[in-house]
Amino acid sequence: MGKTWLGHPRGLFLLFFVEMWERFSFYGMRALLIFYLTQHFLFSDRDASYAYGAYMSLIYISPLMGGYLADRYLGQRKAVLFGGVVIAIGHIVLGMESDDAGAMGLGLFWLGLATVITGTGFLKSSVSALVGQLYPRDDMRRDPAYTIFYMGINVGATMGPIICGYLGQTWGWHWGFGAASVGMIAGVIGFMLCKPLLQGRGEPRDPERLKERVGGVVSREWLVYLSSLASIGLCWFLIQNHVIVGWMLAAASAAVVLYILWEAFGRMERIGRDRMLAALFLLVVNPIFWGLYEQTGSSLSLFTDRYTDRTIWGFNVPASMFQSVNAAYILMFGPVLAGLWIWLAKRGWEPSTPAKFGIALALVGAGFLILVAGTGAPGTLTPVLFIFLLYLCHTLGELCLSPVGLSAMSKLAPSRMIGLMMGIWFLAMALGEYAAGLIAAATGGEGGAASRGDVLAVYGTIGWWSVGAGLAVMALAPLVKRLMHADRFAEEGE
C-alpha cells in the first residue's frame, strides 16, 4: 500500500483536504445564497426560495452524469481535477459582484451558479469513489477511511458558513463569494501537487481511447470537457425556470417507481421482490425528510435573520453563520450516535433501518415545533436558544437517516442494480431539495418578506405532519424490516 499515515494511505488525507475545501466553498456560498437574492437582487421570499430549490436539486442531479463520464471515459482523478477547476471558476464569477443589481448582474450570478453545478457533478461523485479505490475490497480499513473522509466534509461545512457568511454579510458579498473561490482553489492546487499520493488510482480505464480524435478534430477527452462546459448553458436556463425542473424531477421519479416495480414483479423471485419494495419505501421517505430539513438554507435562514435575537456574548452574529451549526453538531454527536447504535445492537435493541427513518422524520418535525413553542409573544424576537435546539433535532434526525440510507440501497438491490439504486437515492434527494424550495416559498409572499406569523404557521403545520409521518413510518417498520430479509445478508456474503 506504500507509505501510510495513521495507518491509512496518505492519499486518503489528500482526498480529505480536497473534499474539505470543496464543502467549504459549497456551504460558504450556500449560506449567502438566499440573502444575496433577497437583499441584493431584492427577490421576494417566494421567488428566492424557488430559485434556491431549483439550484439545490440540480446540484444533487449533476453527479449522476459526472459520475457516468468519469467511469466511462475520464477516470476519477481527471474528473476531480476538472470538477474542482470548474467549481473555482464558478465561485470567481459569483465573486465578480458589482453594485448593479440589474439584468446583467443577475445573468452573471446565474452563470456562476450554473458553473458550480457542472463542476460539482464531476468532483462530488468521483472524490468519494477515489477513497474506496485506495483499499482492497476486503480491507477492514475501508469503513474507518470513509469515517475520516466524512469528517473532512463536516469540517469544511462548519468553516464555510462561518468565514464566507461573516465576510459576505459584514464586509460585502464579493468578499464572501471570493473566500469560497479561494477555498476551492486551495483544494485544486493541493490535489495537483500531491497527485503521487494517489498511487495511480482513479486513472482512465482506456487512456489510448481517450486520446483518440473524434472526427479528426478533437480528442475524446477534450470532447467530454467541452460538451460538459456547454451544459452550463442548460443549467443556466433551468435555474431560472424552476417549474421545468419540477416537471423533470416528477417525470424521472415516476419513471423510477415504474421501473422498480417492473423489476420487482417482472424479473425477481420473492426475496428480491420484497427487498426492492422495501427500498422503494425508504426512497419515498427520503425526499420528505430532506424537503423539511433543507429549510436551513432558505426560510429558516430568513427567519433567523429577521425574527431572532442573534446576540451571543455581546456579538450580533450574522444569520448566515448559523448554517455552520448543523455540521458542527455532526462532528460532536456523530461519534456519540454511532456508539449508541453499537451499544444497542449488542443488546438486541438497535432500531431497524426503517425505524430509524421514522425517528428521523419525527425529530425534524419536533425541531419545528420547538421553534414555534419558543417564539414568544408577537413583536418579540425569538431567543437564539431555540434555533440551536431546532438544529440539534434536525442533526440527530440526519444522523438517523443519512448514514444508513446508501448502505440500505447497496444491501437491498441486486448486484447488477447497485449503481443504479445509488443514483436513484440521489435523485430522491434532489426531489427533496426541490420540495424544500416549494415549502420555503409557502412561507413567503410574492410582494416581499414573509411575516413572522405566516412562517410560524407553516412551521407548525409541517412540524405536526412530520411527527405524524414519523410515527406512521415507525409503525410500518416491522413490516418493512421483514421485507428486507436482513437475516439472510450474512449467508449471502453481504
PDB file of N, CA and C in Angstrom, residues 85 103 252:
ATOM      1  N   VAL A  85     -11.608  22.661 -10.866  1.00  0.00           N
ATOM      2  CA  VAL A  85     -11.295  23.875 -11.636  1.00  0.00           C
ATOM      3  C   VAL A  85     -12.580  24.595 -12.034  1.00  0.00           C
ATOM      4  N   ALA A 103     -30.327  43.337 -14.825  1.00  0.00           N
ATOM      5  CA  ALA A 103     -30.392  42.095 -15.593  1.00  0.00           C
ATOM      6  C   ALA A 103     -29.010  41.515 -15.861  1.00  0.00           C
ATOM      7  N   ALA A 252     -39.008  11.955 -13.932  1.00  0.00           N
ATOM      8  CA  ALA A 252     -37.953  10.992 -13.609  1.00  0.00           C
ATOM      9  C   ALA A 252     -38.359  10.110 -12.437  1.00  0.00           C
TER      10      ALA A 252
END
